[in-house]
Amino acid sequence: MNTILTQDFKTPVGEITLGVFEDQLCLCDWKYRKMRNAVDERIKKGLDADFEIGTHPLIETTKTQIQEYLEGARKEFDIPLKLVGSDFQQRVWKALIQIPFGETRSYLQLSQDLGNPDAIRAVASANGANAISILIPCHRIIGSDGSLVGYAGGLEAKKKLLKLENAKAMQPKGQTSLF
């Protein structure tokens, strides 16, 4: 059986579990999220692997880069990622990575970016299944009305991340900031 090395990481916005498989980050997710077991099982099954607490240079690099981001010294990450999910989920996650630091999109905008404006619910579901939070910035997705909508790390963490980025809302109402 293959091994996913995992380690918990406490941050100012919440506790995250990091996981590395074959020198790629496959997990950077909120330790206490509602779908924790489902996400973990999807990753283990998809990689035919089991979790083992340990360390790896990529875990340390990821911790450093997340800390730099949270301190305002980093806007992009250069961590090799291993996306574990359906083809559609992976397309959504890759689209999320394209949302620039400090910008937001709605589920509708994201589904339009993917060329399927009717796939709003499927896009929302894939967004919620993201197992690599912060690096795949699902926190940059807001409601069409500019409201903060569900987030695996909790709305307080989402609010802190968007505030850190001084995120600008992308909506027709002329609102320029979420805060």
Coordinates of C-alpha atoms in Angstrom, one line a residue:
M1 CA 0.0 0.0 0.0
N2 CA 1.2 3.5 -0.9
T3 CA 1.7 6.2 1.8
I4 CA 0.4 9.7 2.2
L5 CA 2.5 11.5 4.7
T6 CA 0.4 13.8 6.8
Q7 CA 0.9 16.5 9.4
D8 CA -1.4 19.0 11.2
F9 CA -0.5 22.6 11.0
K10 CA -2.0 25.3 13.2
T11 CA -2.5 28.7 11.5
P12 CA -4.1 32.0 12.7
V13 CA -7.1 31.1 10.5
G14 CA -7.5 27.5 11.7
E15 CA -5.9 24.1 11.9
I16 CA -5.0 22.5 8.5
T17 CA -4.0 18.9 7.7
L18 CA -1.3 18.7 5.1
G19 CA -0.6 15.5 3.0
V20 CA 2.1 14.6 0.5
F21 CA 2.0 11.7 -1.9
E22 CA 5.0 11.0 -4.3
D23 CA 6.5 14.5 -3.7
Q24 CA 3.2 16.3 -4.5
L25 CA 0.8 18.0 -2.1
C26 CA -2.5 16.1 -2.2
L27 CA -4.1 17.5 1.0
C28 CA -4.1 21.0 2.5
D29 CA -7.5 21.0 4.2
W30 CA -9.3 22.1 7.3
K31 CA -8.9 19.6 10.0
Y32 CA -12.4 20.0 11.4
R33 CA -14.4 20.4 8.3
K34 CA -17.8 18.7 8.0
M35 CA -16.8 16.5 5.0
R36 CA -13.4 15.5 6.6
N37 CA -14.0 11.7 6.3
A38 CA -15.5 11.8 2.8
V39 CA -12.6 13.9 1.5
D40 CA -10.0 11.7 3.2
E41 CA -11.6 8.5 1.8
R42 CA -11.7 10.0 -1.7
I43 CA -8.0 10.8 -1.5
K44 CA -7.0 7.5 -0.1
K45 CA -9.1 5.5 -2.6
G46 CA -7.9 7.7 -5.5
L47 CA -4.3 7.2 -4.7
D48 CA -4.6 3.6 -3.4
A49 CA -2.8 4.8 -0.3
D50 CA -3.2 5.2 3.5
F51 CA -2.4 8.1 5.7
E52 CA 0.7 8.0 8.0
I53 CA 1.7 10.9 10.2
G54 CA 5.2 12.0 9.3
T55 CA 7.2 14.8 7.7
H56 CA 8.5 15.5 4.2
P57 CA 10.4 18.5 2.8
L58 CA 7.3 19.5 0.8
I59 CA 5.2 19.7 4.0
E60 CA 7.8 22.1 5.4
T61 CA 7.8 24.2 2.2
T62 CA 4.0 24.3 2.2
K63 CA 3.9 25.5 5.8
T64 CA 6.5 28.2 5.0
Q65 CA 4.6 29.4 1.9
I66 CA 1.2 29.4 3.8
Q67 CA 2.8 31.4 6.6
E68 CA 4.3 33.9 4.1
Y69 CA 0.8 34.2 2.5
L70 CA -0.9 34.8 5.9
E71 CA 1.7 37.4 6.7
G72 CA 1.0 39.2 3.4
A73 CA 4.4 38.4 1.9
R74 CA 3.2 35.9 -0.7
K75 CA 0.4 36.1 -3.3
E76 CA 1.0 32.9 -5.3
F77 CA 2.2 29.4 -4.4
D78 CA 4.7 27.2 -6.2
I79 CA 3.9 23.9 -4.7
P80 CA 3.5 20.8 -6.9
L81 CA -0.1 19.6 -6.5
K82 CA -1.7 16.2 -6.9
L83 CA -5.4 16.7 -7.6
V84 CA -7.6 13.7 -6.6
G85 CA -11.1 13.9 -8.0
S86 CA -13.2 13.5 -11.1
D87 CA -12.2 15.1 -14.3
F88 CA -14.9 17.8 -13.8
Q89 CA -13.7 18.5 -10.2
Q90 CA -10.2 18.9 -11.4
R91 CA -11.3 21.3 -14.1
V92 CA -13.1 23.4 -11.5
W93 CA -10.1 23.3 -9.2
K94 CA -7.7 24.4 -12.0
A95 CA -10.1 27.3 -12.8
L96 CA -10.0 28.3 -9.1
I97 CA -6.2 28.6 -9.3
Q98 CA -6.7 31.1 -12.2
I99 CA -8.6 33.6 -9.9
P100 CA -6.0 36.2 -9.1
F101 CA -5.1 37.2 -5.5
G102 CA -7.5 39.8 -4.3
E103 CA -10.3 39.0 -6.7
T104 CA -13.5 37.0 -6.3
R105 CA -15.9 35.2 -8.5
S106 CA -19.4 33.8 -8.1
Y107 CA -20.4 30.2 -8.8
L108 CA -22.2 31.5 -11.9
Q109 CA -19.0 33.3 -13.1
L110 CA -16.9 30.2 -12.5
S111 CA -19.4 28.0 -14.4
Q112 CA -19.4 30.5 -17.2
D113 CA -15.5 30.5 -17.2
L114 CA -15.8 26.7 -17.6
G115 CA -18.1 27.1 -20.6
N116 CA -21.2 25.7 -18.9
P117 CA -23.3 28.4 -17.2
D118 CA -25.9 25.8 -16.3
A119 CA -23.5 23.8 -14.1
I120 CA -23.7 26.2 -11.1
R121 CA -24.6 23.4 -8.6
A122 CA -22.0 21.0 -10.0
V123 CA -19.4 23.8 -9.8
A124 CA -20.5 24.6 -6.2
S125 CA -20.2 20.9 -5.3
A126 CA -16.7 20.6 -6.8
N127 CA -15.7 23.8 -5.0
G128 CA -16.8 22.3 -1.7
A129 CA -14.9 19.0 -2.4
N130 CA -11.6 20.9 -2.8
A131 CA -9.0 19.2 -0.6
I132 CA -6.2 21.8 -1.2
S133 CA -7.6 24.9 0.5
I134 CA -5.8 28.2 0.3
L135 CA -3.5 27.1 -2.5
I136 CA -6.6 26.3 -4.6
P137 CA -8.4 29.4 -3.5
C138 CA -12.0 28.3 -3.1
H139 CA -12.3 31.1 -0.5
R140 CA -12.4 33.5 -3.5
I141 CA -15.9 32.2 -4.4
I142 CA -18.8 34.4 -3.2
G143 CA -22.5 34.5 -3.8
S144 CA -23.8 36.3 -6.9
D145 CA -25.2 39.0 -4.5
G146 CA -21.7 39.5 -3.0
S147 CA -22.4 37.5 0.2
L148 CA -20.0 35.2 1.8
V149 CA -21.2 31.6 1.1
G150 CA -20.2 28.3 2.7
Y151 CA -16.6 27.4 3.2
A152 CA -15.1 24.2 4.6
G153 CA -12.9 26.2 7.0
G154 CA -15.9 28.2 8.2
L155 CA -17.1 31.6 7.2
E156 CA -14.8 33.3 9.8
A157 CA -11.7 31.8 8.1
K158 CA -13.0 32.7 4.7
K159 CA -13.6 36.3 5.8
K160 CA -10.1 36.5 7.2
L161 CA -8.6 35.2 4.0
L162 CA -10.5 37.6 1.8
K163 CA -9.7 40.5 4.1
L164 CA -6.0 39.5 4.0
E165 CA -6.2 39.7 0.2
N166 CA -8.3 43.0 0.4
A167 CA -10.6 41.1 -2.0
K168 CA -12.6 43.1 -4.4
A169 CA -16.1 41.9 -5.2
M170 CA -16.7 41.2 -8.9
Q171 CA -20.4 42.1 -9.2
P172 CA -22.7 44.6 -11.0
K173 CA -23.9 46.4 -7.9
G174 CA -20.8 48.5 -7.8
Q175 CA -19.6 47.2 -4.5
T176 CA -15.8 47.4 -4.6
S177 CA -14.9 45.6 -1.4
L178 CA -16.4 42.8 0.8
F179 CA -15.5 44.7 4.0

